[in-house]
Short mmCIF file of C-alpha atoms and ligand atoms in Angstrom, two decimals:
data_model
loop_
_atom_site.label_atom_id
_atom_site.label_comp_id
_atom_site.label_asym_id
_atom_site.label_seq_id
_atom_site.Cartn_x
_atom_site.Cartn_y
_atom_site.Cartn_z
CA MET A 1018 83.20 210.13 -27.21
CA THR A 1019 79.38 210.05 -26.54
CA GLN A 1020 77.79 207.38 -24.25
CA GLU A 1021 76.54 205.57 -26.65
CA THR A 1022 79.82 205.13 -28.73
CA ALA A 1023 81.50 204.13 -25.69
CA LEU A 1024 79.55 200.67 -25.77
CA LEU A 1025 81.65 198.15 -28.12
CA SER A 1026 80.96 195.10 -30.22
CA THR A 1027 81.80 192.99 -32.72
CA SER A 1028 80.16 193.34 -36.49
CA PRO A 1029 79.37 190.04 -37.89
CA VAL A 1030 79.16 191.44 -41.14
CA THR A 1031 82.61 193.23 -41.59
CA GLY A 1032 84.09 191.22 -38.47
CA GLU A 1033 85.39 194.44 -37.32
CA MET A 1034 86.45 193.82 -33.58
CA ASN A 1035 85.21 196.63 -31.19
CA ALA A 1036 83.25 198.25 -33.87
CA PRO A 1037 81.08 200.80 -31.65
CA VAL A 1038 77.64 200.09 -31.33
CA ARG A 1039 75.77 202.98 -33.33
CA LYS A 1040 71.88 204.01 -32.84
CA VAL A 1041 69.83 204.42 -35.94
CA PHE A 1042 66.54 206.28 -35.88
CA VAL A 1043 64.26 205.69 -38.35
CA LYS A 1044 61.21 207.88 -39.57
CA THR A 1045 58.71 206.42 -41.43
CA TYR A 1046 56.38 208.18 -43.81
CA GLY A 1047 53.05 207.02 -45.87
CA CYS A 1048 51.98 203.33 -46.35
CA GLN A 1049 52.48 199.96 -44.64
CA MET A 1050 54.72 198.79 -47.41
CA ASN A 1051 57.12 201.65 -45.96
CA VAL A 1052 56.70 200.29 -42.50
CA TYR A 1053 57.67 197.15 -43.57
CA ASP A 1054 60.42 198.61 -45.59
CA SER A 1055 61.80 200.23 -42.19
CA ASP A 1056 61.92 197.26 -40.31
CA ARG A 1057 63.86 195.49 -43.02
CA MET A 1058 66.13 198.13 -43.09
CA SER A 1059 66.78 198.28 -39.32
CA ASP A 1060 67.33 194.50 -39.62
CA ALA A 1061 69.83 195.00 -42.13
CA LEU A 1062 71.75 197.86 -39.96
CA SER A 1063 71.51 195.66 -36.97
CA ARG A 1064 74.12 193.17 -38.88
CA ASP A 1065 76.80 196.05 -38.62
CA GLY A 1066 76.14 196.93 -35.10
CA TYR A 1067 73.35 199.28 -35.14
CA VAL A 1068 70.61 199.34 -32.67
CA ALA A 1069 67.22 201.16 -33.33
CA THR A 1070 66.82 204.04 -31.06
CA ASP A 1071 63.60 206.10 -30.73
CA VAL A 1072 65.13 209.12 -29.46
CA LEU A 1073 66.10 211.32 -32.34
CA GLU A 1074 68.72 213.30 -30.59
CA GLU A 1075 70.81 210.15 -29.60
CA ALA A 1076 71.09 208.97 -32.96
CA ASP A 1077 74.56 208.54 -35.19
CA PHE A 1078 72.13 207.95 -38.51
CA VAL A 1079 68.55 208.97 -39.04
CA LEU A 1080 67.13 207.64 -41.88
CA LEU A 1081 63.61 209.02 -43.43
CA ASN A 1082 61.95 206.50 -44.98
CA THR A 1083 59.56 208.97 -47.50
CA CYS A 1084 56.32 208.81 -49.49
CA HIS A 1085 55.88 210.68 -52.88
CA ILE A 1086 52.42 209.91 -53.48
CA ARG A 1087 50.85 213.50 -52.63
CA GLU A 1088 52.79 216.77 -52.63
CA LYS A 1089 51.98 217.39 -49.12
CA ALA A 1090 53.96 213.96 -48.13
CA ALA A 1091 56.95 214.84 -50.06
CA GLU A 1092 57.24 218.62 -49.02
CA LYS A 1093 57.12 217.05 -45.41
CA VAL A 1094 60.15 215.45 -45.80
CA TYR A 1095 62.15 218.64 -46.87
CA SER A 1096 60.70 220.56 -43.88
CA GLU A 1097 62.05 217.55 -41.51
CA LEU A 1098 65.40 217.74 -43.53
CA GLY A 1099 65.58 221.46 -42.59
CA ARG A 1100 65.16 220.48 -38.68
CA LEU A 1101 67.19 217.67 -38.92
CA ARG A 1102 70.07 220.09 -40.55
CA GLU A 1103 70.05 222.10 -37.39
CA LEU A 1104 70.76 219.31 -35.13
CA LYS A 1105 73.26 217.60 -37.26
CA LYS A 1106 75.21 221.27 -36.96
CA GLU A 1107 74.33 221.15 -32.91
CA LYS A 1108 75.97 217.71 -32.68
CA ALA A 1109 79.02 218.73 -34.92
CA ARG A 1110 79.60 221.66 -32.41
CA GLU A 1111 79.77 218.89 -29.61
CA GLY A 1112 82.31 217.12 -31.71
CA ARG A 1113 79.44 214.12 -32.54
CA GLU A 1114 78.46 212.85 -36.06
CA MET A 1115 75.17 212.22 -37.30
CA LEU A 1116 74.73 211.08 -40.85
CA ILE A 1117 71.16 211.50 -42.41
CA GLY A 1118 69.80 209.23 -45.08
CA VAL A 1119 66.69 209.71 -47.08
CA ALA A 1120 64.99 206.32 -48.52
CA GLY A 1121 61.74 205.55 -50.15
CA CYS A 1122 59.74 206.97 -52.93
CA VAL A 1123 61.07 210.53 -52.59
CA ALA A 1124 64.47 209.37 -52.74
CA GLN A 1125 63.67 207.03 -56.02
CA ALA A 1126 61.82 210.06 -57.50
CA GLU A 1127 64.21 213.06 -56.64
CA GLY A 1128 67.59 211.28 -56.29
CA ASN A 1129 70.37 213.70 -56.47
CA GLU A 1130 67.90 216.74 -56.38
CA ILE A 1131 67.64 215.76 -52.73
CA LEU A 1132 71.44 216.41 -52.24
CA ARG A 1133 70.90 219.56 -54.15
CA ARG A 1134 68.06 220.86 -51.81
CA ALA A 1135 69.17 219.58 -48.48
CA PRO A 1136 72.89 219.81 -48.27
CA ALA A 1137 72.95 218.20 -44.63
CA VAL A 1138 71.82 214.69 -46.70
CA ASP A 1139 74.52 212.07 -46.67
CA LEU A 1140 72.85 209.33 -48.36
CA VAL A 1141 69.82 208.54 -50.78
CA ILE A 1142 68.75 205.35 -51.12
CA GLY A 1143 65.71 203.97 -53.38
CA PRO A 1144 63.27 201.14 -52.74
CA GLN A 1145 64.89 198.58 -54.74
CA THR A 1146 68.18 199.04 -53.29
CA TYR A 1147 67.70 198.62 -49.34
CA HIS A 1148 70.29 195.66 -49.17
CA ARG A 1149 73.08 197.99 -50.33
CA LEU A 1150 72.24 200.27 -47.39
CA PRO A 1151 74.84 198.83 -44.91
CA GLU A 1152 77.49 199.32 -47.79
CA ALA A 1153 76.18 202.68 -48.76
CA LEU A 1154 76.23 204.00 -45.19
CA LYS A 1155 80.12 202.78 -44.57
CA ARG A 1156 80.76 204.75 -48.08
CA ALA A 1157 78.95 207.99 -46.91
CA ARG A 1158 80.77 207.46 -43.20
CA THR A 1159 83.81 208.20 -45.14
CA GLY A 1160 82.55 211.70 -46.38
CA GLU A 1161 81.19 210.70 -49.91
CA ARG A 1162 77.61 211.72 -50.57
CA VAL A 1163 75.79 208.77 -51.82
CA VAL A 1164 73.07 208.18 -54.34
CA GLU A 1165 71.65 204.68 -55.02
CA THR A 1166 68.92 204.82 -56.96
CA GLU A 1167 69.63 202.48 -59.81
CA TYR A 1168 67.24 199.37 -60.20
CA ALA A 1169 69.20 196.36 -59.15
CA ILE A 1170 69.36 193.08 -60.98
CA GLU A 1171 69.79 191.20 -58.01
CA ASP A 1172 66.46 190.31 -55.73
CA LYS A 1173 66.72 192.38 -52.72
CA PHE A 1174 65.16 189.89 -50.64
CA ASP A 1175 67.87 187.48 -51.05
CA TYR A 1176 69.85 189.60 -49.54
CA LEU A 1177 67.83 191.57 -46.60
CA PRO A 1178 68.25 189.27 -43.44
CA ALA A 1179 65.12 188.18 -41.65
CA PRO A 1180 64.84 189.72 -38.03
CA ASP A 1181 65.62 187.38 -35.22
CA LYS A 1182 63.18 185.95 -32.80
CA ALA A 1183 63.46 188.48 -30.16
CA LYS A 1184 63.03 191.41 -32.45
CA THR A 1185 60.17 190.30 -34.14
CA ARG A 1186 58.48 189.64 -30.96
CA SER A 1187 59.45 193.00 -29.87
CA ARG A 1188 57.24 194.13 -32.86
CA GLY A 1189 54.26 192.59 -31.58
CA VAL A 1190 51.81 189.62 -32.54
CA THR A 1191 50.74 190.80 -35.89
CA ALA A 1192 53.08 191.58 -39.04
CA PHE A 1193 53.57 192.90 -42.35
CA LEU A 1194 54.95 190.80 -45.01
CA THR A 1195 55.54 192.28 -48.53
CA VAL A 1196 54.46 189.85 -51.22
CA GLN A 1197 54.37 192.10 -54.30
CA GLU A 1198 55.89 195.31 -55.24
CA GLY A 1199 55.56 197.75 -57.80
CA CYS A 1200 52.47 198.45 -60.49
CA ASP A 1201 52.04 198.19 -64.04
CA LYS A 1202 48.53 199.75 -63.94
CA PHE A 1203 49.85 203.46 -64.73
CA CYS A 1204 46.62 205.46 -63.36
CA THR A 1205 47.12 208.92 -64.73
CA PHE A 1206 47.31 210.48 -61.00
CA CYS A 1207 50.02 208.15 -59.66
CA VAL A 1208 53.53 208.08 -59.14
CA VAL A 1209 53.87 204.48 -57.94
CA PRO A 1210 54.72 202.86 -61.37
CA TYR A 1211 57.56 205.45 -61.25
CA THR A 1212 58.99 205.35 -57.95
CA ARG A 1213 58.16 201.56 -57.28
CA GLY A 1214 58.85 200.07 -60.99
CA ALA A 1215 57.44 197.48 -62.89
CA GLU A 1216 55.02 194.65 -61.03
CA VAL A 1217 57.00 191.81 -59.27
CA SER A 1218 55.86 188.95 -57.44
CA ARG A 1219 57.83 187.43 -54.72
CA PRO A 1220 58.26 183.61 -55.12
CA VAL A 1221 56.16 181.45 -53.37
CA ALA A 1222 58.83 179.43 -51.13
CA GLN A 1223 60.33 182.55 -50.11
CA ILE A 1224 56.92 184.08 -48.39
CA ILE A 1225 56.27 180.85 -47.11
CA ALA A 1226 59.50 180.89 -45.24
CA GLU A 1227 59.09 184.16 -44.27
CA ALA A 1228 55.68 183.67 -42.65
CA GLU A 1229 56.85 180.65 -41.17
CA LYS A 1230 59.66 182.41 -39.35
CA LEU A 1231 56.98 185.49 -38.16
CA VAL A 1232 54.84 182.53 -36.63
CA GLU A 1233 57.71 180.76 -34.93
CA ALA A 1234 58.54 184.15 -33.24
CA GLY A 1235 54.63 184.68 -31.88
CA VAL A 1236 52.87 186.21 -34.64
CA ARG A 1237 49.41 185.51 -34.85
CA GLU A 1238 48.24 187.61 -37.79
CA ILE A 1239 49.94 188.39 -41.11
CA THR A 1240 48.82 191.36 -43.74
CA LEU A 1241 50.39 190.47 -47.11
CA LEU A 1242 50.94 193.58 -48.55
CA GLY A 1243 51.67 194.92 -52.31
CA GLN A 1244 51.00 198.26 -54.01
CA ASN A 1245 48.64 196.04 -56.17
CA VAL A 1246 48.68 192.95 -53.70
CA ASN A 1247 46.07 190.95 -55.95
CA ALA A 1248 47.82 191.14 -58.77
CA TRP A 1249 50.49 188.46 -56.99
CA HIS A 1250 51.23 185.29 -58.95
CA GLY A 1251 53.74 182.54 -58.83
CA VAL A 1252 54.50 178.98 -59.45
CA GLY A 1253 53.23 176.80 -56.41
CA ALA A 1254 54.44 173.41 -55.01
CA ASP A 1255 52.11 171.45 -57.63
CA GLU A 1256 54.10 173.60 -60.53
CA ARG A 1257 50.69 175.35 -61.32
CA GLU A 1258 50.45 179.13 -61.63
CA TRP A 1259 49.31 180.45 -58.73
CA GLY A 1260 47.19 183.75 -57.71
CA LEU A 1261 46.48 185.22 -54.16
CA GLY A 1262 43.57 183.16 -53.54
CA ASP A 1263 45.99 179.86 -53.82
CA LEU A 1264 48.91 181.89 -51.98
CA LEU A 1265 46.27 182.50 -48.92
CA ARG A 1266 45.23 178.97 -49.02
CA ARG A 1267 48.90 177.82 -48.68
CA LEU A 1268 49.55 180.32 -46.08
CA GLY A 1269 46.36 179.36 -43.94
CA GLU A 1270 47.91 175.66 -43.71
CA VAL A 1271 50.98 177.28 -41.57
CA GLU A 1272 50.26 176.10 -37.93
CA GLY A 1273 49.84 178.57 -35.30
CA LEU A 1274 48.87 181.25 -37.78
CA ALA A 1275 45.31 182.78 -36.53
CA ARG A 1276 44.44 185.28 -39.16
CA LEU A 1277 45.52 186.71 -42.60
CA ARG A 1278 44.88 190.09 -44.32
CA TYR A 1279 46.00 191.36 -47.59
CA THR A 1280 46.23 195.27 -48.93
CA THR A 1281 45.96 196.82 -51.49
CA SER A 1282 43.74 195.24 -54.00
CA HIS A 1283 42.82 196.58 -57.66
CA PRO A 1284 39.29 195.75 -58.86
CA ARG A 1285 40.43 194.74 -62.11
CA ASP A 1286 42.51 191.70 -60.08
CA MET A 1287 39.76 190.58 -57.59
CA ASP A 1288 39.54 187.17 -59.71
CA ASP A 1289 37.19 184.46 -58.70
CA SER A 1290 39.79 181.90 -56.73
CA LEU A 1291 40.07 185.01 -54.22
CA ILE A 1292 36.60 185.53 -53.85
CA GLU A 1293 36.46 182.02 -52.88
CA ALA A 1294 38.96 182.19 -50.37
CA HIS A 1295 36.56 184.75 -48.89
CA ARG A 1296 34.09 181.99 -48.73
CA SER A 1297 36.18 179.59 -47.69
CA MET A 1298 38.61 180.53 -45.33
CA ALA A 1299 37.62 181.15 -41.95
CA LYS A 1300 41.26 182.64 -41.29
CA LEU A 1301 40.79 185.16 -43.91
CA MET A 1302 39.47 188.21 -42.24
CA PRO A 1303 36.10 189.45 -43.94
CA TYR A 1304 38.02 192.89 -44.80
CA LEU A 1305 38.85 194.25 -47.88
CA HIS A 1306 40.48 197.23 -48.97
CA LEU A 1307 39.38 197.81 -52.56
CA PRO A 1308 39.74 201.45 -53.70
CA VAL A 1309 37.47 202.77 -56.66
CA GLN A 1310 38.84 206.17 -56.34
CA SER A 1311 35.62 208.06 -58.11
CA GLY A 1312 32.12 206.87 -58.86
CA SER A 1313 31.99 208.84 -62.17
CA ASP A 1314 32.75 206.67 -65.60
CA ARG A 1315 34.13 209.44 -67.57
CA ILE A 1316 36.55 210.29 -64.48
CA LEU A 1317 37.51 206.44 -64.06
CA LYS A 1318 38.29 206.49 -67.86
CA ALA A 1319 40.54 209.38 -67.57
CA MET A 1320 42.24 207.92 -64.50
CA ASN A 1321 42.66 205.00 -66.53
CA ARG A 1322 41.28 202.54 -63.67
CA ARG A 1323 40.11 200.24 -66.39
CA HIS A 1324 36.46 199.76 -65.06
CA THR A 1325 33.19 201.33 -64.75
CA ALA A 1326 31.25 202.43 -61.61
CA ALA A 1327 28.79 199.62 -62.39
CA GLU A 1328 31.29 196.77 -62.76
CA TYR A 1329 32.89 197.67 -59.51
CA LEU A 1330 29.53 197.56 -57.67
CA ALA A 1331 29.00 194.05 -59.62
CA LEU A 1332 32.27 192.76 -58.11
CA VAL A 1333 31.27 194.01 -54.64
CA GLU A 1334 27.97 192.35 -54.93
CA ARG A 1335 29.84 189.04 -56.07
CA ILE A 1336 32.11 189.31 -52.97
CA ARG A 1337 29.71 190.10 -50.41
CA THR A 1338 27.56 187.00 -51.82
CA ALA A 1339 30.71 185.00 -51.01
CA GLN A 1340 31.36 186.63 -47.74
CA PRO A 1341 28.17 188.38 -46.30
CA ASP A 1342 29.85 190.01 -43.38
CA LEU A 1343 32.74 191.55 -45.44
CA ALA A 1344 33.65 194.99 -44.47
CA LEU A 1345 34.63 197.18 -47.05
CA SER A 1346 36.99 199.86 -47.17
CA GLY A 1347 38.15 202.32 -50.13
CA ASP A 1348 40.23 205.02 -51.64
CA PHE A 1349 38.73 208.30 -53.14
CA ILE A 1350 40.21 211.08 -55.27
CA VAL A 1351 38.04 214.38 -55.12
CA GLY A 1352 38.80 217.02 -58.07
CA PHE A 1353 40.70 214.98 -60.65
CA PRO A 1354 41.11 217.25 -63.41
CA GLY A 1355 38.03 217.95 -65.28
CA GLU A 1356 35.65 216.41 -62.58
CA THR A 1357 32.36 218.10 -62.50
CA GLU A 1358 29.83 218.49 -59.91
CA ALA A 1359 27.77 215.96 -61.44
CA ASP A 1360 31.06 213.45 -61.50
CA PHE A 1361 30.98 214.06 -57.95
CA GLU A 1362 27.59 213.47 -57.49
CA ASP A 1363 28.16 210.34 -59.06
CA THR A 1364 30.97 209.37 -56.51
CA LEU A 1365 28.52 210.06 -53.56
CA ARG A 1366 25.81 207.71 -54.96
CA LEU A 1367 28.59 205.32 -55.53
CA VAL A 1368 29.37 205.48 -51.69
CA GLU A 1369 25.88 205.46 -50.96
CA ALA A 1370 25.35 202.35 -52.92
CA VAL A 1371 28.39 200.30 -51.26
CA ASN A 1372 28.12 201.67 -47.66
CA TYR A 1373 31.61 201.73 -46.37
CA ALA A 1374 32.89 200.51 -43.13
CA GLN A 1375 36.39 202.54 -43.46
CA ALA A 1376 37.94 205.05 -46.22
CA PHE A 1377 40.56 207.01 -47.14
CA SER A 1378 39.71 210.21 -49.35
CA PHE A 1379 42.11 212.85 -50.66
CA LYS A 1380 42.03 215.84 -53.05
CA TYR A 1381 43.86 215.28 -56.02
CA SER A 1382 47.60 216.49 -55.91
CA THR A 1383 49.43 217.04 -59.02
CA ARG A 1384 52.44 214.88 -59.25
CA PRO A 1385 54.85 215.98 -61.46
CA GLY A 1386 55.48 213.25 -64.96
CA THR A 1387 52.26 211.29 -64.26
CA PRO A 1388 49.79 212.00 -66.97
CA GLY A 1389 47.39 213.95 -65.06
CA ALA A 1390 49.62 216.64 -64.50
CA GLU A 1391 49.28 217.78 -68.21
CA LEU A 1392 45.60 218.05 -68.05
CA LYS A 1393 44.26 221.21 -68.45
CA ASP A 1394 41.04 221.06 -66.55
CA GLN A 1395 42.71 221.31 -62.97
CA VAL A 1396 40.20 221.79 -60.33
CA PRO A 1397 40.50 224.96 -58.06
CA GLU A 1398 41.57 224.10 -54.55
CA ASP A 1399 38.16 225.58 -52.88
CA VAL A 1400 36.18 223.38 -55.01
CA LYS A 1401 38.40 220.32 -54.20
CA ALA A 1402 38.15 221.21 -50.16
CA LYS A 1403 34.30 221.53 -50.38
CA ARG A 1404 34.07 218.35 -52.12
CA LEU A 1405 36.29 216.52 -49.91
CA GLU A 1406 34.37 217.96 -46.60
CA ARG A 1407 30.68 216.65 -48.28
CA LEU A 1408 32.27 213.18 -49.03
CA GLN A 1409 34.20 212.66 -45.73
CA ALA A 1410 30.60 213.53 -44.01
CA LEU A 1411 29.14 210.72 -45.86
CA LEU A 1412 31.99 208.12 -45.28
CA THR A 1413 32.39 209.07 -41.43
CA LYS A 1414 28.60 208.50 -41.27
CA GLN A 1415 28.77 205.23 -42.64
CA GLN A 1416 31.84 204.35 -40.70
CA ARG A 1417 30.13 205.44 -37.72
CA GLY A 1418 26.77 203.09 -38.66
CA PHE A 1419 29.20 200.26 -38.81
CA ALA A 1420 30.48 200.31 -35.93
CA GLU A 1421 27.16 200.92 -33.89
CA ALA A 1422 25.80 197.78 -35.93
CA CYS A 1423 28.71 195.67 -34.12
CA VAL A 1424 27.15 196.80 -30.28
CA GLY A 1425 25.66 193.71 -29.22
CA ARG A 1426 27.55 191.48 -31.39
CA GLU A 1427 30.12 188.61 -29.93
CA ILE A 1428 32.83 188.50 -31.85
CA ASP A 1429 36.57 187.11 -31.66
CA VAL A 1430 39.47 189.54 -30.94
CA LEU A 1431 43.05 189.20 -31.20
CA LEU A 1432 44.65 191.01 -28.16
CA GLU A 1433 47.62 193.01 -29.56
CA LYS A 1434 48.90 195.33 -26.75
CA PRO A 1435 48.09 197.03 -23.52
CA GLY A 1436 45.35 199.70 -23.39
CA ARG A 1437 45.69 203.18 -21.77
CA LEU A 1438 44.02 202.23 -18.79
CA PRO A 1439 45.01 199.66 -16.23
CA GLY A 1440 43.91 196.04 -16.62
CA GLN A 1441 42.70 197.01 -20.43
CA LEU A 1442 44.24 195.47 -23.69
CA VAL A 1443 43.39 196.43 -27.05
CA GLY A 1444 42.88 194.22 -29.94
CA ARG A 1445 41.47 194.00 -33.34
CA SER A 1446 37.75 192.77 -34.46
CA PRO A 1447 37.82 190.87 -37.61
CA TRP A 1448 37.06 194.26 -39.43
CA LEU A 1449 40.18 195.74 -38.05
CA GLN A 1450 38.38 197.96 -35.63
CA PRO A 1451 40.57 198.54 -32.48
CA VAL A 1452 38.73 197.09 -29.35
CA ASN A 1453 39.28 197.86 -25.70
CA VAL A 1454 38.53 194.95 -23.40
CA ASP A 1455 39.75 194.41 -19.69
CA ALA A 1456 42.27 191.65 -19.82
CA LYS A 1457 45.38 190.59 -18.38
CA ALA A 1458 48.90 191.25 -19.93
CA SER A 1459 49.54 187.58 -20.24
CA GLN A 1460 46.92 187.46 -22.60
CA ILE A 1461 48.48 189.54 -25.65
CA GLY A 1462 48.77 187.13 -28.60
CA ASP A 1463 45.46 185.46 -27.48
CA ILE A 1464 41.92 185.31 -29.52
CA ILE A 1465 39.19 185.78 -27.08
CA LYS A 1466 35.32 186.23 -27.51
CA VAL A 1467 33.93 189.00 -26.67
CA ARG A 1468 30.60 190.87 -26.84
CA ILE A 1469 30.70 194.68 -27.91
CA THR A 1470 29.33 196.97 -25.42
CA LYS A 1471 29.81 200.33 -27.18
CA ALA A 1472 31.04 201.94 -30.14
CA GLY A 1473 33.37 205.06 -29.59
CA PRO A 1474 34.56 207.34 -32.49
CA ASN A 1475 37.70 205.58 -33.23
CA SER A 1476 37.64 202.28 -31.34
CA LEU A 1477 34.98 199.60 -29.92
CA PHE A 1478 34.36 198.72 -26.22
CA ALA A 1479 33.68 195.06 -25.23
CA GLU A 1480 33.29 192.76 -22.60
CA MET A 1481 35.02 189.44 -22.44
CA ILE A 1482 32.70 186.25 -22.38
CA GLU A 1483 35.13 183.35 -23.05
CA GLU A 1484 38.51 182.61 -21.79
CA PRO A 1485 41.21 182.04 -24.92
CA ARG A 1486 40.20 180.03 -27.65
CA ALA A 1487 43.47 179.62 -29.22
CA ARG A 1488 46.61 180.30 -27.04
CA SER A 1489 49.46 182.30 -28.33
CA LEU A 1490 52.62 180.53 -29.16
CA THR A 1491 55.57 180.60 -26.64
CA ALA A 1492 58.33 180.07 -29.24
N1 SAM B 2162 47.07 200.53 -55.70
C1 SAM B 2162 46.15 201.15 -55.22
C2 SAM B 2162 44.89 201.33 -55.84
O1 SAM B 2162 44.83 200.95 -56.83
O2 SAM B 2162 43.84 201.99 -55.63
C3 SAM B 2162 46.48 202.50 -54.50
C4 SAM B 2162 47.84 202.71 -53.74
S1 SAM B 2162 48.21 204.39 -53.62
C5 SAM B 2162 49.46 204.02 -52.96
C6 SAM B 2162 47.18 204.92 -52.47
C7 SAM B 2162 46.15 205.89 -52.73
O3 SAM B 2162 46.69 207.09 -52.90
C8 SAM B 2162 45.35 205.90 -54.02
O4 SAM B 2162 44.49 204.76 -53.60
C9 SAM B 2162 44.62 207.16 -54.18
O5 SAM B 2162 43.51 207.22 -53.48
C10 SAM B 2162 45.90 207.78 -53.44
N2 SAM B 2162 46.64 208.97 -54.51
C11 SAM B 2162 47.47 208.24 -55.19
N3 SAM B 2162 48.01 208.99 -56.14
C12 SAM B 2162 47.19 210.62 -55.60
C13 SAM B 2162 47.09 211.82 -56.28
N4 SAM B 2162 47.96 212.14 -57.12
N5 SAM B 2162 46.64 212.69 -55.32
C14 SAM B 2162 45.68 212.26 -54.78
N6 SAM B 2162 45.66 211.01 -54.04
C15 SAM B 2162 46.56 210.11 -54.54
FE1 SF4 B 2163 49.03 203.86 -58.36
FE2 SF4 B 2163 47.20 201.55 -57.58
FE3 SF4 B 2163 46.72 202.98 -59.99
FE4 SF4 B 2163 49.17 201.25 -59.31
S1 SF4 B 2163 46.86 200.29 -59.31
S2 SF4 B 2163 49.03 203.23 -60.52
S3 SF4 B 2163 49.46 201.92 -57.16
S4 SF4 B 2163 46.89 203.94 -57.87
#
């Protein structure tokens, strides 16, 4: 018997007396939505006596929460499964059991294929069925190889337990909250509509209740998540149909919640009410991730983005008029099928015109099952690599310029965690940059006024100029 399985408890779900305490190791790939999902799956398993571990070798259950967005991301999962297979064998030789599960978008897209390609896998579970994970794991422990990828008719959020206060606190003073899942946009390069399904918005009351619980446990900043977060809609307490702007205004009333963010937005869903929230809500941070993908109208059309470069620029102008201090972030794909040098130059021109504070850029990756994969004019890898290098050089220059323009500014920073040096804490600027500042550990969760003294390559440095304006909740 291993040291960890010698610990005994009672499972609140099964009521099993003396159920062994088991350890789960969760590895998360991809976007923030996966980070949120991993926490919710850990919370669901904790009701069955599983405790989280970050030591792989200790785990009785290893769960990979995967990403399918680009080929590289999906292939990484199979390499990791190869390594886990060896660990599983080693443990078996010592008489210890280790189950392996695959969750997330690779699980949804490949289902049974994973069991075929990776014989060590015991369990495959798609994003819409996470509430069934404890049950599926129980079946896997009896030797069944389980695949749970059918879309559930029930709402998983009605079944997934909220974390307790202590657990929420241990995760820090900032938190993610998924408000919307799936996508109906069908960009021709993207797997999300197939792996995450149709667009669904969570109801207002459910979101408010979750936000209030987070804040009660000491969370000061919430980032609302969705594959298409600004497509969120729902019926408000006033019986009106609300959009994301209304939801943000309602969340702004939650006492103790100091900061709000949201990601990722589609340009087509940036409505007036949401832009107005950027003008009028001090709690809504002046940061917007608004992917454009390309600056060429021809490519935007082929991508089915449903807007032109000029429309995107006009939208940026409107949002900046509402909130002049806004930091803009974006996503770009280079080498979409048919992209010529002239199309790529259009992208560089758009980037010059916008001046991004932050950006993510990728080489186009062919995803089986998407319309883009069927297109003839695939761009050679070396051309994609050269374009990506040029684009990233420009984006890095802009990002650096944005950081340097912060030097000398007096800003509010939410202190999040200890820094690398003694006596140093790391916080976030309103524009999401990490800020290193000398402060006391007891100040984590406080918002302090600082003066930015230096801009490093990935973070800012600052001195405190005012004691905390807003104390953290001591829930
Ligand atoms: N919903 C967001 C939007 O409308 O832009 C994007 C969500 S997607 C999960 C994140 C980013 O991955 C995209 O903005 C895009 O830049 C990138 N991406 C998606 N599919 C890709 C592909 N096949 N190849 C390369 N990058 C891709
Ligand atoms: Fe994918 Fe975003 Fe397009 Fe939806 S809007 S298909 S998530 S890139």
